[in-house]
Short mmCIF file of C-alpha atoms in Angstrom, two decimals:
data_model
loop_
_atom_site.label_atom_id
_atom_site.label_comp_id
_atom_site.label_asym_id
_atom_site.label_seq_id
_atom_site.Cartn_x
_atom_site.Cartn_y
_atom_site.Cartn_z
CA VAL A 26 -22.08 -38.75 -0.14
CA GLY A 27 -19.89 -35.89 1.55
CA ASN A 28 -19.24 -34.09 -1.76
CA TYR A 29 -21.55 -31.14 -0.23
CA LYS A 30 -18.39 -30.21 1.70
CA ARG A 31 -16.93 -28.50 -1.52
CA THR A 32 -19.97 -26.17 -1.27
CA VAL A 33 -19.81 -25.68 2.35
CA LYS A 34 -16.00 -24.79 2.25
CA ARG A 35 -16.93 -21.99 -0.37
CA ILE A 36 -18.40 -20.14 2.71
CA ASP A 37 -15.26 -19.94 4.41
CA ASP A 38 -13.25 -19.20 1.22
CA GLY A 39 -15.62 -16.09 1.05
CA HIS A 40 -14.58 -14.76 4.39
CA ARG A 41 -10.85 -15.52 3.43
CA LEU A 42 -11.44 -13.73 0.06
CA CYS A 43 -12.83 -10.59 1.94
CA ASN A 44 -9.55 -10.37 3.81
CA ASP A 45 -7.58 -10.87 0.56
CA LEU A 46 -9.65 -7.97 -1.25
CA MET A 47 -9.01 -5.62 1.88
CA ASN A 48 -5.25 -6.44 1.92
CA CYS A 49 -5.23 -5.92 -1.97
CA ILE A 50 -6.79 -2.45 -1.43
CA HIS A 51 -4.61 -1.71 1.56
CA GLU A 52 -1.50 -2.37 -0.36
CA ARG A 53 -2.65 -0.04 -3.25
CA ALA A 54 -3.57 2.75 -0.85
CA ARG A 55 0.16 2.42 0.58
CA ILE A 56 1.34 2.65 -3.13
CA GLU A 57 -0.79 5.79 -3.70
CA LYS A 58 0.43 7.39 -0.45
CA GLY A 59 4.06 6.70 -1.30
CA TYR A 60 3.71 8.05 -4.78
CA ALA A 61 2.10 11.26 -3.44
CA GLN A 62 4.89 11.73 -0.92
CA GLN A 63 7.55 11.06 -3.89
CA LEU A 64 5.76 13.76 -5.93
CA THR A 65 5.62 16.38 -3.27
CA GLU A 66 9.59 15.73 -2.22
CA TRP A 67 10.36 15.87 -6.00
CA ALA A 68 8.45 19.05 -6.60
CA LYS A 69 9.72 20.74 -3.46
CA ARG A 70 13.37 19.91 -4.34
CA TRP A 71 13.34 20.88 -7.85
CA LYS A 72 11.52 24.10 -7.32
CA GLN A 73 14.20 25.31 -4.97
CA LEU A 74 16.92 24.23 -7.58
CA VAL A 75 15.18 26.05 -10.36
CA GLU A 76 14.49 29.18 -8.30
CA LYS A 77 18.24 29.17 -7.18
CA GLY A 78 19.54 28.37 -10.58
CA PRO A 79 20.38 30.66 -13.65
CA GLN A 80 17.02 30.11 -15.37
CA TYR A 81 14.88 33.41 -15.68
CA GLY A 82 11.77 34.68 -16.96
CA THR A 83 8.95 33.01 -18.66
CA VAL A 84 10.80 29.91 -19.21
CA GLU A 85 11.59 29.57 -15.50
CA ARG A 86 7.72 30.07 -14.65
CA ALA A 87 6.97 27.36 -17.33
CA TRP A 88 9.53 25.05 -15.63
CA CYS A 89 8.01 25.81 -12.16
CA ALA A 90 4.44 24.85 -13.39
CA PHE A 91 5.67 21.11 -13.57
CA MET A 92 6.32 21.46 -9.83
CA SER A 93 2.94 22.84 -9.47
CA GLU A 94 1.49 19.87 -11.40
CA ALA A 95 3.13 17.56 -9.19
CA GLU A 96 1.89 19.05 -5.89
CA LYS A 97 -1.75 19.06 -7.27
CA VAL A 98 -1.53 15.46 -8.53
CA SER A 99 -0.10 14.59 -4.98
CA GLU A 100 -3.06 15.86 -3.41
CA LEU A 101 -5.23 13.97 -5.77
CA HIS A 102 -3.34 10.64 -5.01
CA LEU A 103 -3.67 11.30 -1.54
CA GLU A 104 -7.44 11.58 -1.88
CA VAL A 105 -7.50 8.32 -3.81
CA LYS A 106 -5.56 6.64 -0.93
CA GLY A 107 -8.24 8.24 1.58
CA SER A 108 -11.07 7.04 -0.51
CA LEU A 109 -9.65 3.29 -0.71
CA MET A 110 -9.08 3.13 2.97
CA ASN A 111 -11.94 5.04 4.48
CA GLU A 112 -14.72 3.94 2.03
CA ASP A 113 -13.84 0.74 0.15
CA PHE A 114 -11.71 -0.89 2.85
CA GLU A 115 -14.17 -0.04 5.55
CA LYS A 116 -17.13 -1.02 3.47
CA ILE A 117 -15.70 -4.68 2.91
CA LYS A 118 -14.86 -4.99 6.68
CA ASN A 119 -18.22 -4.08 7.70
CA TRP A 120 -19.97 -6.41 5.20
CA GLN A 121 -17.82 -9.16 6.29
CA LYS A 122 -18.66 -8.75 9.89
CA GLU A 123 -22.41 -8.66 9.01
CA ALA A 124 -22.28 -11.62 6.75
CA PHE A 125 -20.11 -13.80 8.49
CA HIS A 126 -20.81 -14.76 12.35
CA LYS A 127 -17.97 -16.48 14.30
CA GLN A 128 -19.01 -19.07 16.83
CA MET A 129 -17.49 -19.64 20.24
CA MET A 130 -16.17 -22.90 19.28
CA GLY A 131 -14.55 -21.65 16.30
CA GLY A 132 -15.74 -21.52 12.55
CA PHE A 133 -18.74 -19.65 11.17
CA LYS A 134 -22.42 -19.98 11.95
CA GLU A 135 -23.19 -19.95 8.14
CA THR A 136 -20.88 -22.77 7.60
CA LYS A 137 -22.44 -24.86 10.19
CA GLU A 138 -25.97 -24.27 9.19
CA ALA A 139 -25.11 -25.33 5.51
CA GLU A 140 -23.31 -28.42 6.74
CA ASP A 141 -26.15 -29.40 9.14
CA GLY A 142 -28.64 -28.81 6.24
CA PHE A 143 -26.68 -30.88 3.88
CA ARG A 144 -26.15 -33.70 6.28
CA LYS A 145 -29.76 -33.75 7.31
CA ALA A 146 -30.80 -33.95 3.63
CA GLN A 147 -28.41 -36.66 2.97
CA LYS A 148 -28.76 -38.83 6.08
CA PRO A 149 -31.88 -40.98 4.99
CA TRP A 150 -30.51 -41.60 1.33
CA ALA A 151 -27.00 -42.36 2.65
CA LYS A 152 -28.47 -44.93 5.01
CA LYS A 153 -30.40 -46.63 2.22
CA LEU A 154 -27.23 -46.48 0.09
CA LYS A 155 -25.42 -48.26 2.74
CA GLU A 156 -28.00 -50.97 2.78
CA VAL A 157 -27.86 -51.17 -0.96
CA GLU A 158 -23.91 -51.75 -0.46
CA ALA A 159 -24.27 -54.45 2.01
CA ALA A 160 -26.83 -56.32 -0.06
CA LYS A 161 -24.75 -56.08 -3.17
CA LYS A 162 -21.80 -57.40 -1.07
CA ALA A 163 -23.79 -60.49 0.09
CA TYR A 164 -25.22 -61.15 -3.41
CA HIS A 165 -21.56 -61.20 -4.83
CA ALA A 166 -20.27 -63.44 -2.15
CA ALA A 167 -23.17 -65.87 -2.60
CA CYS A 168 -22.65 -65.99 -6.31
CA LYS A 169 -18.78 -66.66 -5.77
CA GLU A 170 -19.83 -69.43 -3.07
CA GLU A 171 -22.15 -70.82 -5.82
CA LYS A 172 -19.58 -70.84 -8.38
CA LEU A 173 -16.99 -72.58 -6.25
CA ALA A 174 -19.58 -75.29 -5.09
CA ILE A 175 -20.39 -76.17 -8.66
CA SER A 176 -16.74 -76.50 -9.55
CA ARG A 177 -16.04 -78.78 -6.58
CA GLU A 178 -19.12 -80.95 -7.42
CA THR A 179 -17.94 -81.32 -11.05
CA ASN A 180 -14.28 -82.25 -10.00
CA SER A 181 -15.70 -84.92 -7.54
CA LYS A 182 -17.57 -86.76 -10.42
CA ALA A 183 -14.30 -87.48 -12.20
CA ASP A 184 -12.87 -88.76 -8.95
CA PRO A 185 -13.67 -92.70 -8.64
CA ALA A 186 -12.27 -92.70 -4.91
CA LEU A 187 -15.02 -90.36 -3.86
CA ASN A 188 -17.88 -92.33 -2.07
CA PRO A 189 -21.66 -91.60 -2.79
CA GLU A 190 -22.16 -89.91 0.67
CA GLN A 191 -19.37 -87.21 0.08
CA LEU A 192 -20.84 -86.58 -3.23
CA LYS A 193 -24.15 -86.01 -1.93
CA LYS A 194 -22.78 -83.47 0.63
CA LEU A 195 -21.28 -81.64 -2.33
CA GLN A 196 -24.49 -81.73 -4.29
CA ASP A 197 -26.33 -80.37 -1.18
CA LYS A 198 -23.98 -77.62 -0.95
CA VAL A 199 -24.62 -76.49 -4.38
CA GLU A 200 -28.38 -76.42 -3.93
CA ARG A 201 -27.78 -74.28 -0.86
CA SER A 202 -25.56 -71.89 -2.74
CA LYS A 203 -28.10 -71.53 -5.46
CA GLN A 204 -30.80 -70.86 -2.73
CA ASP A 205 -28.50 -68.04 -1.19
CA VAL A 206 -27.91 -66.44 -4.43
CA LEU A 207 -31.64 -66.12 -4.95
CA LYS A 208 -32.22 -64.84 -1.47
CA THR A 209 -29.37 -62.24 -1.59
CA LYS A 210 -30.39 -61.13 -5.15
CA GLU A 211 -33.90 -60.56 -4.18
CA LYS A 212 -32.80 -58.45 -1.02
CA TYR A 213 -30.31 -56.52 -3.17
CA GLU A 214 -33.00 -55.75 -5.93
CA LYS A 215 -35.43 -54.75 -3.10
CA SER A 216 -32.85 -52.30 -1.29
CA LEU A 217 -31.99 -50.92 -4.71
CA LYS A 218 -35.56 -50.25 -5.43
CA GLU A 219 -36.02 -48.53 -2.21
CA LEU A 220 -33.04 -46.39 -2.92
CA ASP A 221 -34.42 -45.46 -6.26
CA ASN A 222 -37.67 -44.63 -4.68
CA ALA A 223 -35.84 -42.17 -2.01
CA THR A 224 -33.53 -40.71 -4.66
CA PRO A 225 -36.18 -37.79 -5.93
CA GLN A 226 -36.97 -36.63 -2.41
CA TYR A 227 -33.09 -36.77 -1.68
CA MET A 228 -32.43 -34.66 -4.54
CA GLU A 229 -35.11 -32.17 -3.84
CA ASN A 230 -33.99 -31.70 -0.30
CA MET A 231 -30.06 -31.59 -1.22
CA GLU A 232 -30.94 -29.10 -3.91
CA GLN A 233 -32.81 -26.93 -1.50
CA VAL A 234 -29.99 -26.45 0.89
CA PHE A 235 -27.62 -25.98 -2.12
CA GLU A 236 -29.98 -23.13 -3.35
CA GLN A 237 -29.68 -21.46 0.07
CA CYS A 238 -25.78 -21.70 -0.26
CA GLN A 239 -25.96 -20.39 -3.81
CA GLN A 240 -28.03 -17.34 -2.50
CA PHE A 241 -25.48 -16.69 0.23
CA GLU A 242 -22.55 -16.85 -2.46
CA GLU A 243 -24.62 -14.52 -4.80
CA LYS A 244 -24.75 -11.77 -2.27
CA ARG A 245 -20.85 -12.02 -1.93
CA LEU A 246 -20.34 -12.11 -5.51
CA ARG A 247 -22.41 -9.13 -6.31
CA PHE A 248 -20.99 -7.09 -3.36
CA PHE A 249 -17.57 -7.77 -4.64
CA ARG A 250 -18.53 -6.53 -8.13
CA GLU A 251 -19.93 -3.35 -6.42
CA VAL A 252 -17.00 -2.83 -4.53
CA LEU A 253 -14.52 -3.40 -7.38
CA LEU A 254 -16.59 -0.74 -9.52
CA GLU A 255 -16.27 1.68 -6.66
CA VAL A 256 -12.54 1.16 -6.52
CA GLN A 257 -12.47 1.73 -10.25
CA LYS A 258 -14.17 4.97 -9.83
CA HIS A 259 -11.75 6.06 -7.21
CA LEU A 260 -8.58 5.02 -9.15
CA ASP A 261 -9.59 6.57 -12.51
CA LEU A 262 -8.45 10.13 -12.30
CA SER A 263 -9.20 10.60 -16.08
CA ASN A 264 -12.84 11.28 -15.41
CA VAL A 265 -11.81 13.75 -12.50
CA ALA A 266 -12.41 17.46 -13.85
CA SER A 267 -9.79 18.91 -11.41
CA TYR A 268 -7.20 16.23 -12.98
CA LYS A 269 -7.81 17.55 -16.41
CA ASN A 270 -7.70 21.05 -15.21
CA ILE A 271 -4.11 20.36 -13.86
CA TYR A 272 -2.63 19.65 -17.47
CA ARG A 273 -4.74 22.07 -19.28
CA GLU A 274 -3.24 24.95 -16.86
CA LEU A 275 0.22 23.11 -17.33
CA GLU A 276 -0.17 23.48 -21.21
CA GLN A 277 -1.07 27.00 -20.87
CA ASN A 278 1.87 27.87 -18.64
CA ILE A 279 4.24 26.27 -21.07
CA LYS A 280 2.83 27.79 -23.94
CA THR A 281 3.25 31.36 -22.30
CA ALA A 282 6.97 30.91 -22.25
CA ASP A 283 8.23 33.40 -24.78
CA ALA A 284 11.97 33.52 -25.67
CA VAL A 285 11.67 36.93 -27.09
CA GLU A 286 10.35 38.52 -23.83
CA ASP A 287 13.05 36.78 -21.84
CA LEU A 288 15.83 38.10 -24.02
CA ARG A 289 14.33 41.51 -24.06
CA TRP A 290 14.15 41.44 -20.11
CA PHE A 291 17.79 40.22 -19.82
CA ARG A 292 18.85 42.94 -22.45
CA ALA A 293 17.31 45.56 -20.23
CA ASN A 294 18.28 44.33 -16.86
CA GLN A 295 21.50 42.40 -17.43
CA GLY A 296 22.84 43.62 -20.80
CA PRO A 297 23.48 46.98 -22.58
CA GLY A 298 19.95 48.43 -21.74
CA MET A 299 20.55 48.28 -17.96
CA SER A 300 21.29 51.42 -15.83
CA MET A 301 24.92 52.48 -15.24
CA ASN A 302 26.50 54.29 -12.37
CA TRP A 303 29.60 55.71 -13.94
CA PRO A 304 32.48 56.91 -11.75
CA GLN A 305 32.25 60.38 -10.28
CA PHE A 306 34.53 62.65 -8.49
CA GLU A 307 34.31 62.00 -4.76
CA GLU A 308 35.08 64.72 -2.03
CA TRP A 309 37.14 63.80 0.85
CA SER A 310 35.19 63.57 4.26
CA ALA A 311 36.62 64.39 7.60
CA ASP A 312 34.31 61.88 9.13
CA LEU A 313 35.75 58.93 7.24
CA ASN A 314 39.15 59.84 9.21
CA ARG A 315 37.91 59.49 12.62
CA THR A 316 39.49 57.04 14.87
CA LEU A 317 37.52 54.37 16.49
CA SER A 318 37.64 54.04 20.19
CA ARG A 319 38.20 50.77 21.93
CA ARG A 320 34.68 50.39 23.14
CA GLU A 321 33.25 51.18 19.62
CA LYS A 322 35.70 48.50 18.34
CA LYS A 323 34.53 45.70 20.64
CA LYS A 324 30.90 46.54 20.02
CA ALA A 325 29.17 43.48 18.46
CA SER A 326 27.45 43.94 15.19
CA ASP A 327 25.26 41.78 12.92
CA GLY A 328 26.95 43.23 9.96
CA VAL A 329 27.32 46.27 7.94
CA THR A 330 24.79 48.87 7.35
CA LEU A 331 24.97 50.22 3.85
CA THR A 332 22.74 52.98 2.45
CA GLY A 333 22.52 54.80 -0.80
CA ILE A 334 23.10 51.62 -2.54
CA ASN A 335 22.71 51.56 -6.61
CA GLN A 336 22.61 48.75 -9.08
CA THR A 337 25.84 48.69 -11.14
CA GLY A 338 27.44 46.54 -13.77
CA ASP A 339 26.87 42.91 -14.05
CA GLN A 340 26.06 42.78 -10.21
CA VAL A 341 22.41 43.73 -10.44
CA SER A 342 20.37 41.11 -8.73
CA GLN A 343 17.97 38.98 -10.91
CA PRO A 344 14.10 39.60 -10.30
CA ASN A 345 12.06 37.05 -7.94
CA LYS A 346 15.63 36.06 -6.87
CA HIS A 347 17.38 36.34 -3.63
CA SER A 348 19.18 39.62 -3.37
CA SER A 349 22.96 38.70 -3.33
CA SER A 350 25.13 41.12 -5.24
CA LEU A 351 25.48 44.73 -4.49
CA SER A 352 28.09 47.46 -5.14
CA VAL A 353 28.96 50.00 -2.84
CA GLN A 354 30.57 53.38 -3.53
CA SER A 355 32.45 55.31 -0.96
CA ASN A 356 30.42 58.63 -1.54
CA THR A 357 27.40 56.74 -0.70
CA VAL A 358 28.43 55.22 2.56
CA GLN A 359 26.77 57.56 5.33
CA SER A 360 27.45 55.27 8.49
CA VAL A 361 29.46 52.11 9.03
CA GLN A 362 29.06 49.94 12.18
CA SER A 363 31.99 47.81 12.95
CA SER A 364 31.91 44.37 13.95
CA TYR A 365 34.27 42.91 16.61
CA ASN A 366 37.17 40.74 15.26
CA PRO A 367 38.22 38.40 18.04
CA PHE A 368 41.60 37.75 16.08
CA GLU A 369 42.49 41.44 15.98
CA ASP A 370 44.81 43.06 18.45
CA GLU A 371 42.96 44.97 21.10
CA GLU A 372 45.77 47.41 21.74
CA ASP A 373 45.75 48.64 18.12
CA THR A 374 43.57 51.67 18.21
CA GLY A 375 44.94 53.17 15.20
CA SER A 376 42.52 51.53 12.82
CA THR A 377 40.65 54.24 10.85
CA VAL A 378 36.88 54.09 9.40
CA SER A 379 38.50 54.25 6.14
CA GLU A 380 40.50 51.10 6.69
CA LYS A 381 37.34 49.42 8.26
CA GLU A 382 35.41 50.60 5.13
CA ASP A 383 37.65 48.88 2.72
CA ASN A 384 37.56 45.67 4.74
CA LYS A 385 33.82 45.77 4.66
CA ILE A 386 33.77 46.34 1.04
CA LYS A 387 36.18 43.49 0.38
CA ASN A 388 33.78 41.22 2.51
CA VAL A 389 30.86 42.30 0.49
CA SER A 390 32.51 41.54 -2.79
CA SER A 391 33.45 38.25 -1.40
CA TYR A 392 29.89 37.39 -0.62
CA GLU A 393 28.86 38.52 -3.93
CA LYS A 394 31.57 36.25 -5.55
CA ASN A 395 30.16 33.34 -3.47
CA GLN A 396 26.55 34.16 -4.33
CA SER A 397 27.00 34.52 -8.04
CA TYR A 398 25.91 31.96 -10.70
CA PRO A 399 27.80 30.57 -13.58
CA THR A 400 26.11 30.92 -16.93
CA ASP A 401 26.53 27.09 -17.62
CA TRP A 402 25.99 24.26 -15.36
CA SER A 403 28.43 21.48 -15.37
CA ASP A 404 29.41 18.37 -13.41
CA GLU A 405 32.45 20.02 -11.78
CA GLU A 406 30.30 22.64 -10.31
CA SER A 407 29.17 22.44 -6.58
CA ASN A 408 25.78 23.82 -7.19
CA ASN A 409 24.85 21.59 -10.16
CA PRO A 410 21.49 20.06 -9.25
CA PHE A 411 21.99 16.87 -11.08
CA SER A 412 25.18 15.96 -9.10
CA SER A 413 23.72 16.84 -5.80
CA THR A 414 22.64 14.29 -3.30
CA ASP A 415 19.51 16.09 -2.67
CA ALA A 416 18.47 15.25 -6.26
CA ASN A 417 17.73 11.78 -5.12
CA GLY A 418 16.78 12.39 -1.43
CA ASP A 419 18.05 10.54 1.57
CA THR A 420 14.65 9.75 3.11
CA ASN A 421 12.32 6.81 2.04
CA PRO A 422 8.91 8.16 1.53
CA PHE A 423 7.49 4.65 1.91
CA ASP A 424 8.58 4.54 5.39
CA GLU A 425 5.40 4.57 7.69
CA ASP A 426 5.16 7.34 10.31
CA THR A 427 5.09 5.51 13.50
CA SER A 428 4.52 6.85 17.23
CA PRO A 429 5.98 5.17 20.20
CA ALA A 430 3.49 3.45 22.52
CA MET A 431 3.58 1.51 25.72
CA GLU A 432 3.92 -2.24 25.18
CA VAL A 433 0.61 -3.89 25.91
CA ARG A 434 -0.17 -7.61 26.04
CA VAL A 435 -3.08 -8.52 23.74
CA ARG A 436 -5.09 -11.92 22.91
CA ALA A 437 -5.93 -12.82 19.44
CA LEU A 438 -9.50 -13.26 18.75
CA TYR A 439 -9.31 -14.86 15.46
CA ASP A 440 -6.95 -16.68 13.29
CA TYR A 441 -4.70 -14.60 10.99
CA GLU A 442 -2.40 -15.65 8.27
CA GLY A 443 0.13 -13.12 7.47
CA GLN A 444 -0.14 -12.13 3.72
CA GLU A 445 3.27 -10.52 3.58
CA GLN A 446 6.87 -11.04 5.16
CA ASP A 447 6.47 -8.10 7.49
CA GLU A 448 3.01 -9.54 8.89
CA LEU A 449 2.66 -11.98 11.92
CA SER A 450 0.50 -15.19 11.83
CA PHE A 451 -1.20 -16.33 14.88
CA LYS A 452 -4.40 -18.42 15.99
CA ALA A 453 -7.13 -17.44 18.13
CA GLY A 454 -6.34 -17.27 21.54
CA ASP A 455 -2.71 -16.78 21.26
CA GLU A 456 -1.14 -13.80 23.27
CA LEU A 457 1.33 -11.37 21.94
CA THR A 458 2.77 -7.73 22.90
CA LYS A 459 1.50 -4.79 21.15
CA MET A 460 4.57 -2.39 20.62
CA GLU A 461 2.88 0.42 18.62
CA ASN A 462 -0.64 1.94 18.44
CA GLU A 463 -3.02 1.21 15.64
CA ASP A 464 -2.12 3.55 12.52
CA GLU A 465 -4.76 5.25 10.04
CA GLN A 466 -4.73 1.85 7.99
CA GLY A 467 -6.02 -0.19 11.06
CA TRP A 468 -2.51 -2.05 11.55
CA CYS A 469 -0.44 -2.59 14.63
CA LYS A 470 2.96 -3.54 15.31
CA GLY A 471 3.57 -6.37 17.58
CA ARG A 472 5.76 -9.12 18.86
CA LEU A 473 5.03 -12.73 19.40
CA ASP A 474 6.38 -14.85 22.36
CA ASN A 475 8.96 -16.36 19.99
CA GLY A 476 10.52 -12.78 19.42
CA GLN A 477 9.11 -12.32 15.76
CA VAL A 478 8.05 -8.74 15.04
CA GLY A 479 5.61 -7.57 12.51
CA LEU A 480 2.26 -5.97 11.71
CA TYR A 481 -1.17 -7.42 12.26
CA PRO A 482 -5.04 -6.19 11.97
CA ALA A 483 -5.89 -4.11 15.00
CA ASN A 484 -9.39 -5.64 15.18
CA TYR A 485 -7.92 -9.04 15.42
CA VAL A 486 -6.87 -8.84 18.93
CA GLU A 487 -8.25 -7.44 22.23
CA PRO A 488 -6.29 -6.21 25.30
CA ILE A 489 -5.73 -8.61 28.08
CA GLN A 490 -7.59 -7.49 31.20
#
């Protein structure tokens, strides 16, 4: 009696298991999102480092192909995250809402129906079982009393001090005890027979209710299997054609790296094969000796305008890189626009264009020196990507983007038990403060009246009117 409660509890467990499965998928979606963000940050950082580094040619393109692979894989994992939350998570939530109906007084309608069905089927048999237990108890008590009376009578026969009247009373007591044993035994056997006769019907009624519970549980089990298969399809990128194409393309890009071609390019552009601009005789120009006026001297400028620039020596810029190293010859300078130096004496008007030109050429050379790259990376060099703090990043890609919102008082519609340390737990009817609006996964940030701050499902509460 009452063992049907284990079957009834399975209905409540089914609702809780839906929440557990949703939380499981939600956590996996957060992992997919975090991994995608990390891949994107890694690709962006290393793409810049490789482009600014000394690597060149086809090997540089092959290296950069890894960053392109990371960006494409990041997009695929964001699609996985979207499928988990928008399809699988929502499907479970909607099925749970349709399968389990909450009552005003708490609990689920399906739980109450199952419990009422079991109780109704068991009630007649339980009543007869109670009668059997009472008859059994009475029979055993009568047997005990009979044994005690017989023992007293036996002991009294050996006692010479006992008069005949007392002995007769003991004998009468034994007779009554024997009659009571017969009556209680008959009643016990009769009630047991009635119970046996009622057992088949009892079993049939109980099994009927049990089969109803089995059917309800079968729906949940089949639904879970269906959802898990869909989750598996969303997570399995090995069957996605675009995923295979990513690595096929990556392999092709790596195989196109050609050391001979790169060495040929470097020889033609940075080695003996590069174009040279040998020194030539330069005529003196009267324009270069003109004195600057104070107004021209103060005129602000964004920099030096250089024309007729030729690539010379080892200062030729690398292809597909930022232009940084330029060589200026005096005979190719057509015009020089002076920039105002706040530390220069304004009264000094004797500065000539030639002096300004020399200063500007020195500045350009200094800029070239700062922009040039060493042939080898070392830990001592400031532009070493392996020692840079950017290589590891300062931002946490797992941090969720949150938007500020007005605090709103809300009331819990259902009980919720926090699954993680950063989640709140509350009972239906509890009031709390919503601090941030619902995110794309359906979670809100709130604060309980005891001051605890954490996350909770947005659909578990309603605003207080």
